[in-house]
PDB file of C-alpha atoms and ligand atoms in Angstrom:
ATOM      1  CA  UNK A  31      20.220   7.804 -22.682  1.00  0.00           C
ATOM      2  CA  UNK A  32      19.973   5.774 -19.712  1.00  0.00           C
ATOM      3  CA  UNK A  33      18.264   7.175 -16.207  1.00  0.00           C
ATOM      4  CA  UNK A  34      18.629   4.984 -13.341  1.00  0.00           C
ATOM      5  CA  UNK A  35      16.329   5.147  -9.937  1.00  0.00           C
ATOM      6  CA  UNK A  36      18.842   4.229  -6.761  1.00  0.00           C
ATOM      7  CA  UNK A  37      16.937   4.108  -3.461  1.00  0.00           C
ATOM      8  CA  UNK A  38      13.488   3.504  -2.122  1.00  0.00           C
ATOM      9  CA  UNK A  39      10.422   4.597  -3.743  1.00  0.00           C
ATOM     10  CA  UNK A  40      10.780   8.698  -4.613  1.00  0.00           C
ATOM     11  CA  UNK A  41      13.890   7.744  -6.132  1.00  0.00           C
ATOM     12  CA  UNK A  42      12.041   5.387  -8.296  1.00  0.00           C
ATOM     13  CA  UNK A  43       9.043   8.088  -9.184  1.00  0.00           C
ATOM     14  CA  UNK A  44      12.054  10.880  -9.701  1.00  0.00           C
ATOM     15  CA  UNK A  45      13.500   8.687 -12.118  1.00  0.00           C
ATOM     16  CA  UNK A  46      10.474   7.685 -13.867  1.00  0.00           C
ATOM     17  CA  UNK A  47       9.525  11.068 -14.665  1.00  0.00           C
ATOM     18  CA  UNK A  48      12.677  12.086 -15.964  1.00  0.00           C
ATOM     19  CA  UNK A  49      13.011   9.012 -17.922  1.00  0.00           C
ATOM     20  CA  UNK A  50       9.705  10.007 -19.563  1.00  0.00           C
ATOM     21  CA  UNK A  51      10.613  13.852 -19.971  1.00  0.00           C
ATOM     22  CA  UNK A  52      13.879  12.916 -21.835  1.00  0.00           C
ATOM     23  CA  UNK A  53      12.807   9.721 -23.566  1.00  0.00           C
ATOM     24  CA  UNK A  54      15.585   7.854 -21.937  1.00  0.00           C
ATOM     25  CA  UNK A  55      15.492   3.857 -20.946  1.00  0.00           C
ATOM     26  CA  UNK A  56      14.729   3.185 -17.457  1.00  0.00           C
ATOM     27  CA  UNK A  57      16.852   0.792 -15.028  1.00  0.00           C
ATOM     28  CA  UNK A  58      15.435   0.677 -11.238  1.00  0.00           C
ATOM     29  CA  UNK A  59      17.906  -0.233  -8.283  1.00  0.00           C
ATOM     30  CA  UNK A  60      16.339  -0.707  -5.832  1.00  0.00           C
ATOM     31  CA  UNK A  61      18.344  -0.458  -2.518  1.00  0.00           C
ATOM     32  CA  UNK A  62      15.309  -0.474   0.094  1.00  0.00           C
ATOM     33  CA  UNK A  63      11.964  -2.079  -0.528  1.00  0.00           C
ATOM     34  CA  UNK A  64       9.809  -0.024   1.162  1.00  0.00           C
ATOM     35  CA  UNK A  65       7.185   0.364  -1.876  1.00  0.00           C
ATOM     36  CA  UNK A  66       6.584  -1.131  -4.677  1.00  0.00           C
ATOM     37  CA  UNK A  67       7.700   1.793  -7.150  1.00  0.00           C
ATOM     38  CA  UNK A  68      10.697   0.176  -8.288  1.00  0.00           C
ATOM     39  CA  UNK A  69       8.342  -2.137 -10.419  1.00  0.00           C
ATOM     40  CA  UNK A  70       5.233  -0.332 -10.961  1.00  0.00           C
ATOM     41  CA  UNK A  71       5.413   1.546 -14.436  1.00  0.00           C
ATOM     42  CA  UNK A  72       3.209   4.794 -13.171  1.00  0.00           C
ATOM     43  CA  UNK A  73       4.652   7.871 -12.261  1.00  0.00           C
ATOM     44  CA  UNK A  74       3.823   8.793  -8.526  1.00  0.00           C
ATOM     45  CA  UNK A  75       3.210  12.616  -7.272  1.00  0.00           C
ATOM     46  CA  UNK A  76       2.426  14.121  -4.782  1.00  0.00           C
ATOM     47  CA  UNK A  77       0.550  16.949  -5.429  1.00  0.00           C
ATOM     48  CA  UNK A  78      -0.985  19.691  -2.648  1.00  0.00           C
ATOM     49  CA  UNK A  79      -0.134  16.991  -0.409  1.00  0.00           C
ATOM     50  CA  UNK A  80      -2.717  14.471  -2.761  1.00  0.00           C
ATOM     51  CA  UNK A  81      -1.072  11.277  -4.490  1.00  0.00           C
ATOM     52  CA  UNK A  82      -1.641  11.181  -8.251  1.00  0.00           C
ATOM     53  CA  UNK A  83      -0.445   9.370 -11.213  1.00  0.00           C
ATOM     54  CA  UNK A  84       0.397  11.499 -14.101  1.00  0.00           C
ATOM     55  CA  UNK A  85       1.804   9.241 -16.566  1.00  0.00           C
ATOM     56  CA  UNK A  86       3.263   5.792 -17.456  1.00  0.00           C
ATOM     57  CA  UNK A  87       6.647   4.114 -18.698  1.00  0.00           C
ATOM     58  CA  UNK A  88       8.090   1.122 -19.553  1.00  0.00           C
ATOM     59  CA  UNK A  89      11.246  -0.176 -17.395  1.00  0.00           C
ATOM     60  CA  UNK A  90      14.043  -1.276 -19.248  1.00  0.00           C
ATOM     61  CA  UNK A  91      15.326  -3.367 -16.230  1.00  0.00           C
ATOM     62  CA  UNK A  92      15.518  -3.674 -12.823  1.00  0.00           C
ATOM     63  CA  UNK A  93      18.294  -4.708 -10.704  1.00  0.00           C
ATOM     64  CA  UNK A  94      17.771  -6.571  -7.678  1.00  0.00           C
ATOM     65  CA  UNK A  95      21.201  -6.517  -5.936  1.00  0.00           C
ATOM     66  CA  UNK A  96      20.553  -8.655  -2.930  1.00  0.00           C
ATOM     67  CA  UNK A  97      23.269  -7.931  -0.791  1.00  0.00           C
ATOM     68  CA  UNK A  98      22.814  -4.171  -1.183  1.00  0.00           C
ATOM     69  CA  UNK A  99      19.034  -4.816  -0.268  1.00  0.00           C
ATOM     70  CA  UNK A 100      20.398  -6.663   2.718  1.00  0.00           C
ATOM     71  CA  UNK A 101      22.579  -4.125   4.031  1.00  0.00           C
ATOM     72  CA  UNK A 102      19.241  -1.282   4.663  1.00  0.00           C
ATOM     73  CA  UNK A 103      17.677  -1.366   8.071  1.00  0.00           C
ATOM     74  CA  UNK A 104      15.591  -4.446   8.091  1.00  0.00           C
ATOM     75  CA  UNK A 105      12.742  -3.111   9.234  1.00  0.00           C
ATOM     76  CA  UNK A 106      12.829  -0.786   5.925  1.00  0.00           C
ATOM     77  CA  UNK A 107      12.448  -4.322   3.915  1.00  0.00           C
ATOM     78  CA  UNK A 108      10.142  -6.019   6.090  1.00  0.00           C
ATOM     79  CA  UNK A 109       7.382  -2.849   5.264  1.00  0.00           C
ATOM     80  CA  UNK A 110       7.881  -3.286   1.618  1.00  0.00           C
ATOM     81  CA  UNK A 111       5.227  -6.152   2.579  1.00  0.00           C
ATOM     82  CA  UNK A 112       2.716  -3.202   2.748  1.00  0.00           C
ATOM     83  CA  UNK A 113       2.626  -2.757  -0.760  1.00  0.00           C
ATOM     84  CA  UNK A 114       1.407  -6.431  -1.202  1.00  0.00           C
ATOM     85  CA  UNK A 115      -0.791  -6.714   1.658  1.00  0.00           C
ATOM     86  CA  UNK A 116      -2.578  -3.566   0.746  1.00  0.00           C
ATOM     87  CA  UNK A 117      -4.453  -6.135  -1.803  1.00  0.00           C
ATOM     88  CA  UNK A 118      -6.664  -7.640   0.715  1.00  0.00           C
ATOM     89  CA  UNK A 119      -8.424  -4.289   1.833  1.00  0.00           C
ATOM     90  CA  UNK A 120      -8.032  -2.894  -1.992  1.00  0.00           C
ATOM     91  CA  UNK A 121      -9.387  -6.411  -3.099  1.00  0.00           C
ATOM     92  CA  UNK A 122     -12.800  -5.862  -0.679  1.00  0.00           C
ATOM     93  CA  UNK A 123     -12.877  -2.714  -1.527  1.00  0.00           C
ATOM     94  CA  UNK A 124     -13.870  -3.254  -5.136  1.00  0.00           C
ATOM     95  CA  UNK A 125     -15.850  -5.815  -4.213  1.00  0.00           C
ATOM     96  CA  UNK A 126     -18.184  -3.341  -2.353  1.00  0.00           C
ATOM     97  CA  UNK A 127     -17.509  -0.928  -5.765  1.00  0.00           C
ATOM     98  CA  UNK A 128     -18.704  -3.696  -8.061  1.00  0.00           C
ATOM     99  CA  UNK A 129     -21.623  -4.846  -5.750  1.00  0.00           C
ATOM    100  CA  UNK A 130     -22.700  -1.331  -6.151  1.00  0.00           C
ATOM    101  CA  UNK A 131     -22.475  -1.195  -9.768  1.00  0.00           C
ATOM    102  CA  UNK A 132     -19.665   1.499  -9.533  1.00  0.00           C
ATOM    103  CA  UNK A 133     -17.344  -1.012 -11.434  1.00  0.00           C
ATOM    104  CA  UNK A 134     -16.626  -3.890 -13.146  1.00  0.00           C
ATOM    105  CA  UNK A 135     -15.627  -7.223 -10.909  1.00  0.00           C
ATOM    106  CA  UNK A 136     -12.895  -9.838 -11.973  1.00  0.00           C
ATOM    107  CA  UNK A 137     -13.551 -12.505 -10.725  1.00  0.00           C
ATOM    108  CA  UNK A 138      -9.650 -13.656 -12.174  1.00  0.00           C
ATOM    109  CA  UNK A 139      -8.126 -10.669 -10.727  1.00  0.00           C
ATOM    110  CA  UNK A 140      -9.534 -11.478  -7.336  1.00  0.00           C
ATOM    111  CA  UNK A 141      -8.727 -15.068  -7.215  1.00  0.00           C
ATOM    112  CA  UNK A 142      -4.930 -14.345  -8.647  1.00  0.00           C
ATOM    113  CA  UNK A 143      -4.437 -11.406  -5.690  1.00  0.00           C
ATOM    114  CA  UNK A 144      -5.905 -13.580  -2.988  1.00  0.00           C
ATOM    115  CA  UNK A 145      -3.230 -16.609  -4.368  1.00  0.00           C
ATOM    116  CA  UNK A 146      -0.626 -14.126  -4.234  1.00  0.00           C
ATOM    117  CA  UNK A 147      -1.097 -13.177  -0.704  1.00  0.00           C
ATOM    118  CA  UNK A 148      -0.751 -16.942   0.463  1.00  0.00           C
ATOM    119  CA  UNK A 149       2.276 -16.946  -1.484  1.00  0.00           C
ATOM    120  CA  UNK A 150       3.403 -14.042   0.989  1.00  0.00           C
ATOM    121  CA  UNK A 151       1.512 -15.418   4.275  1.00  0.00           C
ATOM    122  CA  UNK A 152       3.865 -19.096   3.132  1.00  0.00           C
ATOM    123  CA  UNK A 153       6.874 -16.781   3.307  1.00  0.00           C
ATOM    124  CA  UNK A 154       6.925 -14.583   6.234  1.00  0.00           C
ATOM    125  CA  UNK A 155       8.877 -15.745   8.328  1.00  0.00           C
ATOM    126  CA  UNK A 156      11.358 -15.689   5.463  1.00  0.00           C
ATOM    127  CA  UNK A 157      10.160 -11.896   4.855  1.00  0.00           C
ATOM    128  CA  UNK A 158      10.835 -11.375   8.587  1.00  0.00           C
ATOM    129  CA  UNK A 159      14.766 -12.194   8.662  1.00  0.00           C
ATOM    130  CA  UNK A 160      15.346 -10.773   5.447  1.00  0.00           C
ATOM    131  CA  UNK A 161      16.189 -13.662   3.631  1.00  0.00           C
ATOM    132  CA  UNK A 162      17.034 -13.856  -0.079  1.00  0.00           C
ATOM    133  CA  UNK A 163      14.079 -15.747  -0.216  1.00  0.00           C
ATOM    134  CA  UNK A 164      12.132 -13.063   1.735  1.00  0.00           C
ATOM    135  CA  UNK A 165      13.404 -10.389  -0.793  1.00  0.00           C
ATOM    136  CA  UNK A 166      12.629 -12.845  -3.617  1.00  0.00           C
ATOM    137  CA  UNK A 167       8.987 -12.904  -2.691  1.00  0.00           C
ATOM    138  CA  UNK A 168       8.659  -9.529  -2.089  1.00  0.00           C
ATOM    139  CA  UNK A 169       9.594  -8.358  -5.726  1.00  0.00           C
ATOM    140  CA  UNK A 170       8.456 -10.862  -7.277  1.00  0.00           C
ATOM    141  CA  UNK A 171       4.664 -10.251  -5.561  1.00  0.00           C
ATOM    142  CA  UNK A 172       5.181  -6.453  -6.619  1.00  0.00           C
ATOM    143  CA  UNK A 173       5.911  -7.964 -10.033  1.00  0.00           C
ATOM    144  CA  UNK A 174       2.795  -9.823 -10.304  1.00  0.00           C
ATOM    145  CA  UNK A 175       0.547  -7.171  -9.025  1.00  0.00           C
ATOM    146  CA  UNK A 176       2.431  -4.999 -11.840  1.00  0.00           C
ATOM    147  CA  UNK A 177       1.218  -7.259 -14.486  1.00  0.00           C
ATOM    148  CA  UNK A 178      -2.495  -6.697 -12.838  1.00  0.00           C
ATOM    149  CA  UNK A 179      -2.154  -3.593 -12.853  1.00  0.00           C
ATOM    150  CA  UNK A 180      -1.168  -3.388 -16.587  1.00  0.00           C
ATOM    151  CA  UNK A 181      -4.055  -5.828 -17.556  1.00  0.00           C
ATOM    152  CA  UNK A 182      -6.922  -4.187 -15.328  1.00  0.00           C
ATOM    153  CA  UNK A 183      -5.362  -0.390 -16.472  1.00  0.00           C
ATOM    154  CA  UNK A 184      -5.534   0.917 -13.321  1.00  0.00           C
ATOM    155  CA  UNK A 185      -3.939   0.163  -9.861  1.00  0.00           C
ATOM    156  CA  UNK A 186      -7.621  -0.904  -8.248  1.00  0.00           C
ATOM    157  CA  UNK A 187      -5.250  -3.978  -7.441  1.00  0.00           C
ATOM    158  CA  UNK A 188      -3.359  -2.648  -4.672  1.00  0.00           C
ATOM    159  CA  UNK A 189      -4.815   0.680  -3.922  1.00  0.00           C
ATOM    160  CA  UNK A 190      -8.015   0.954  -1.665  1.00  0.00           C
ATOM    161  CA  UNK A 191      -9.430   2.688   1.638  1.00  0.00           C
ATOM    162  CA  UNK A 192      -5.925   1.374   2.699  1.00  0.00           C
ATOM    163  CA  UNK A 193      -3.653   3.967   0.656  1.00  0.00           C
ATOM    164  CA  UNK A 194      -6.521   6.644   0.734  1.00  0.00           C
ATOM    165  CA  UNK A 195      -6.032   6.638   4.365  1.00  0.00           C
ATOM    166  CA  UNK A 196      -2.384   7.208   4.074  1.00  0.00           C
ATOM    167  CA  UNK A 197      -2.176  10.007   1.270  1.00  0.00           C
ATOM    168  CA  UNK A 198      -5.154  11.379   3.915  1.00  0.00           C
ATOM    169  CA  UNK A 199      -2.424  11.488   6.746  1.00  0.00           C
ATOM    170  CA  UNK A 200       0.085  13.032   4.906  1.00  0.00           C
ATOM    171  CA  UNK A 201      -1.897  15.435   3.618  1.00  0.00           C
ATOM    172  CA  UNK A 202      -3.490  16.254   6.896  1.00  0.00           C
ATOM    173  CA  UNK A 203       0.249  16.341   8.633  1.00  0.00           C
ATOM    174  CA  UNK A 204       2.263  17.404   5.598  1.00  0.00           C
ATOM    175  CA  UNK A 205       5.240  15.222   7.001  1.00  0.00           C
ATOM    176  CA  UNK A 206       6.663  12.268   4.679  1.00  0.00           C
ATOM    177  CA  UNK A 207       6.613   8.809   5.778  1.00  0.00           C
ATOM    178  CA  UNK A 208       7.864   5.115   4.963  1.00  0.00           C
ATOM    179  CA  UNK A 209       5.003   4.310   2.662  1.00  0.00           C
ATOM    180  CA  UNK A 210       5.246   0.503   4.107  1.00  0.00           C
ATOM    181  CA  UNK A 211       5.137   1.647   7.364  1.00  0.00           C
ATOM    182  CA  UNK A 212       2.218   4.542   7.366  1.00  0.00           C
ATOM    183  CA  UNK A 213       0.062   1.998   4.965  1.00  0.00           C
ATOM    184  CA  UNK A 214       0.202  -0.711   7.493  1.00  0.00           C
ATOM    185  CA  UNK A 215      -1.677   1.470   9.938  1.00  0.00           C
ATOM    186  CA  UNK A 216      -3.836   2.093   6.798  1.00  0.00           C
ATOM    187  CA  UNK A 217      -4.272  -2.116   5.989  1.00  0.00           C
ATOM    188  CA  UNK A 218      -5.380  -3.102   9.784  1.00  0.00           C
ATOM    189  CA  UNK A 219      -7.353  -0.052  10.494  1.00  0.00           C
ATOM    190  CA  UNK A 220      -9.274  -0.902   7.203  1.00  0.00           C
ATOM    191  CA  UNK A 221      -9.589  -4.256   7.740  1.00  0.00           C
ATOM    192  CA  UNK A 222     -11.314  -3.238  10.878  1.00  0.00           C
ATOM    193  CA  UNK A 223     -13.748  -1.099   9.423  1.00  0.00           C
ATOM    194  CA  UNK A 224     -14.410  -3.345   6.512  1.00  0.00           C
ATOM    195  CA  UNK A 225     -14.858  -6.661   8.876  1.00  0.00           C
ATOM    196  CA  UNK A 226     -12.377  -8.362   7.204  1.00  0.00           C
ATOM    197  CA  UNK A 227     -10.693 -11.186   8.565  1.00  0.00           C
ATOM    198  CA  UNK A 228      -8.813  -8.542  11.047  1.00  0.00           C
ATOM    199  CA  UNK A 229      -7.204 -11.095  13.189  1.00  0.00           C
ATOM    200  CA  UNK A 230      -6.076 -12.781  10.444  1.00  0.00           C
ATOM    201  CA  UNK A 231      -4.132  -9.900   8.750  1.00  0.00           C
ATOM    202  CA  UNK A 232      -2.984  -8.639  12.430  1.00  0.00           C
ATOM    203  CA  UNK A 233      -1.311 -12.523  13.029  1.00  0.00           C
ATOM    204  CA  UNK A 234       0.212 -11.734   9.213  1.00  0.00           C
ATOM    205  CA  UNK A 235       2.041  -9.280  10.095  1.00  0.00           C
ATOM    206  CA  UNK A 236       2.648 -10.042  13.282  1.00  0.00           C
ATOM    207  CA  UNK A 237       4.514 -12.914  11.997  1.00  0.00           C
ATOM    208  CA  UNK A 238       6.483 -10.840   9.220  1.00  0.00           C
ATOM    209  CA  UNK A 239       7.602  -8.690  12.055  1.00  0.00           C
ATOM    210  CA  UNK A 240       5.605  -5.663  11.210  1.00  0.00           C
ATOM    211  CA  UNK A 241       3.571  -3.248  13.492  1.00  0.00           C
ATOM    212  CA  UNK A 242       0.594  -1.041  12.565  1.00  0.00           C
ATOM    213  CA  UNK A 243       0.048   0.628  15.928  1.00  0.00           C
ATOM    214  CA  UNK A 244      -0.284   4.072  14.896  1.00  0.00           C
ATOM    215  CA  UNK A 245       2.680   5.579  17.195  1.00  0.00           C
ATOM    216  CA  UNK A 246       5.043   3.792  14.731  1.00  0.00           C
ATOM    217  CA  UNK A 247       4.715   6.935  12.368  1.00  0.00           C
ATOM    218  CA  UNK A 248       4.377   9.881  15.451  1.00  0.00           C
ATOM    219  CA  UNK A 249       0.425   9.308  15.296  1.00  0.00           C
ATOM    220  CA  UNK A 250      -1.321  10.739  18.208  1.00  0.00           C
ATOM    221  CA  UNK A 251      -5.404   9.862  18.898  1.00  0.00           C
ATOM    222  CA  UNK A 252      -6.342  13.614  17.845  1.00  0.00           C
ATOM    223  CA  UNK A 253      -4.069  13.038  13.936  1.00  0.00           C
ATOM    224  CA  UNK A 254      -5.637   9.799  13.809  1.00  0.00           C
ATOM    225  CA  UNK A 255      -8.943  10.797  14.533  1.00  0.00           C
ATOM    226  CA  UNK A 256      -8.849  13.590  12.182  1.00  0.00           C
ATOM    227  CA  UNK A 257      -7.460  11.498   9.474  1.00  0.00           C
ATOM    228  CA  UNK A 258     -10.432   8.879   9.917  1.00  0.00           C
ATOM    229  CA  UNK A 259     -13.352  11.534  10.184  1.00  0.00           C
ATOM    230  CA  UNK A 260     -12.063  13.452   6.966  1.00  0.00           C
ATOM    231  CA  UNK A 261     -11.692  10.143   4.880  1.00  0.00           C
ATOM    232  CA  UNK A 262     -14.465  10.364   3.046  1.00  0.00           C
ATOM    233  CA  UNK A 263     -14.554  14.056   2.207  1.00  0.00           C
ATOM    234  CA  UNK A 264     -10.913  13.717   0.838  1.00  0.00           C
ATOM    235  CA  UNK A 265     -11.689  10.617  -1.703  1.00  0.00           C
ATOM    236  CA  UNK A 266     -14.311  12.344  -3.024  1.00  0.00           C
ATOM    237  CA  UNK A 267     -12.622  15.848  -3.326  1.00  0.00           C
ATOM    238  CA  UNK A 268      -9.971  13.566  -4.807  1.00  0.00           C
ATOM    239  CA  UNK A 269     -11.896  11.459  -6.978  1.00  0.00           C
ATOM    240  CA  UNK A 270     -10.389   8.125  -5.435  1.00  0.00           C
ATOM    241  CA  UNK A 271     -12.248   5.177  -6.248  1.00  0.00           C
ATOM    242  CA  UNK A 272     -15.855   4.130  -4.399  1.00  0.00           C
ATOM    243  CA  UNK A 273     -14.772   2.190  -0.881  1.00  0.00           C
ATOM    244  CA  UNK A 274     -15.580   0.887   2.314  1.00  0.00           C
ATOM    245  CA  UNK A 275     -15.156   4.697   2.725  1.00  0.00           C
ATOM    246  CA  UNK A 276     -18.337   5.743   1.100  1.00  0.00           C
ATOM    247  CA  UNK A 277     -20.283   2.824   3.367  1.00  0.00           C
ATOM    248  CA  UNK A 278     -19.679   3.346   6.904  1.00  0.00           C
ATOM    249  CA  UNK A 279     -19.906   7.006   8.861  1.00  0.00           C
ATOM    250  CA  UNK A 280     -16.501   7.013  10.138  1.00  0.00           C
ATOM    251  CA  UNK A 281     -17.561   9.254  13.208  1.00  0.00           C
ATOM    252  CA  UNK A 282     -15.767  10.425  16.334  1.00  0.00           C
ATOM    253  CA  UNK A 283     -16.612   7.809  18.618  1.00  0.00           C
ATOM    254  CA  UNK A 284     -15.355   4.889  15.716  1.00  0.00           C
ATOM    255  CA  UNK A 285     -11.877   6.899  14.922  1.00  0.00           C
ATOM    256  CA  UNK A 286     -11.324   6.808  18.755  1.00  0.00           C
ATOM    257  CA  UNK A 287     -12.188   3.226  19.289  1.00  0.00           C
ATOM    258  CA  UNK A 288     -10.408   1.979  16.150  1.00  0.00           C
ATOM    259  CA  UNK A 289      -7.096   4.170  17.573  1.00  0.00           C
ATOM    260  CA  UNK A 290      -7.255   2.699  20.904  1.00  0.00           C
ATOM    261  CA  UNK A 291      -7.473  -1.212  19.195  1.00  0.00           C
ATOM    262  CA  UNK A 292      -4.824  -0.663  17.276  1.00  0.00           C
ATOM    263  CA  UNK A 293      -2.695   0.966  19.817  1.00  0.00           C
ATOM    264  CA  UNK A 294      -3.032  -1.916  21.878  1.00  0.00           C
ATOM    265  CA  UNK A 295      -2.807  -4.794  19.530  1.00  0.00           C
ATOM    266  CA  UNK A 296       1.466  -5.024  19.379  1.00  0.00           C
TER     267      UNK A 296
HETATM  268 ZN1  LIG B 184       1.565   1.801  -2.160  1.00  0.00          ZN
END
């Protein structure tokens, strides 16, 4: 009566849905950190290529074996930073939405997300070396934006223009990625388009030892391109939430520019 998730984040979803199916308790192990779906309670698909949620459960426990964590690439624990950092884009994001009137603004939620990102920008050089510190921060950030999640009902916490851009690429390229890795393209070129404190977020990860040029996941200029200029037709096909997306005409001539800064900013 007990399923248990060992791996990185599709073993966690896997897990979760049979967990759910059978009506069995739910202990996560997670042995890489490359996404936060160790912690989060809803159940991840892909679906035609298009991320969805179809459902929610409650984890019995999760197991945070530090030495096992330590033991996967580094690199693979570094990106689980993604997952936290995708709250500064997401964060703006419903900003715009609320300013719009497309949703409701917490002005709590916003203040809590932007405290937990210092509490990540105070530890990255600790997230860089893999430290158990650097793992401790890690889950316990995912934890924290797991208990937003739960109180706002939805993930608006952590998932903007940022992840719509990466369920976009794989869609587009039906290949599979390291979430971390393909959503820290995602974070910096956002930040870009959004005018958010860029430089800032590109020193972040900089620091944490993380790269969002977008050869790091095999992404030429025409993918990219393509990926940018079809943004805004697949969030609304998808019904993803209002964004930066829905603001700014991401046209040829932007998508090329964007791919040649972040090409040449590691
Ligand atoms: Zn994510």
């Amino acid at each position: 009566d007990v399923v248990a998730g060992i791996g990185g984040g599709s073993s966690h979803d896997l897990a979760k849905y049979i967990a759910l199916k059978k009506g069995a308790r739910l202990v996560q192990v997670p042995t890489i950190l490359s996404s936060d779906a160790s912690v989060t309670s809803a159940i991840g698909i892909r679906e035609g290529w298009r991320a969805r949620y179809i459902g929610h459960i409650e984890i019995d426990r999760i197991l945070v074996d530090f030495s096992l964590i330590k033991q996967a690439p580094k690199e693979l624990v570094r990106y689980g930073a993604s997952d936290i950092l995708s709250s500064h884009t997401a964060k703006y994001d419903l900003k715009i939405a609320s300013s719009r009137h497309k949703e409701r603004f917490d002005q709590s939620y916003y203040e809590k997300a932007r405290d937990m990102l210092a509490k990540l920008a105070e530890n990255r050089f600790e997230v860089r070396d893999v430290t158990d510190e650097g793992i401790k921060t890690i889950v316990e950030l995912y934890l924290g934006y797991a208990e937003i999640a739960e109180k706002l009902r939805s993930d608006r916490a952590q998932e903007g223009s940022e992840h719509f851009f990466a369920y976009n690429v794989e869609y587009l390229t039906r290949r599979q990625y390291v979430h971390g890795k393909l959503l820290a393209v995602g974070i910096l070129a956002m930040s870009y388009i959004q005018e958010n404190e860029f430089d800032k977020i590109l020193q972040l990860m900089r620091d944490m030892g993380l790269e969002a040029r977008p050869s790091i996941v095999d992404l030429g200029k025409e993918d990219f391109s393509k990926a940018m200029m079809t943004l805004r037709a697949f969030t609304e096909r998808g019904g993803y939430y209002y964004s930066v997306i829905n603001e700014i005409e991401l046209d040829r001539s932007i998508s090329e520019e964007l791919y040649k800064i972040l090409s040449s900013t590691f």
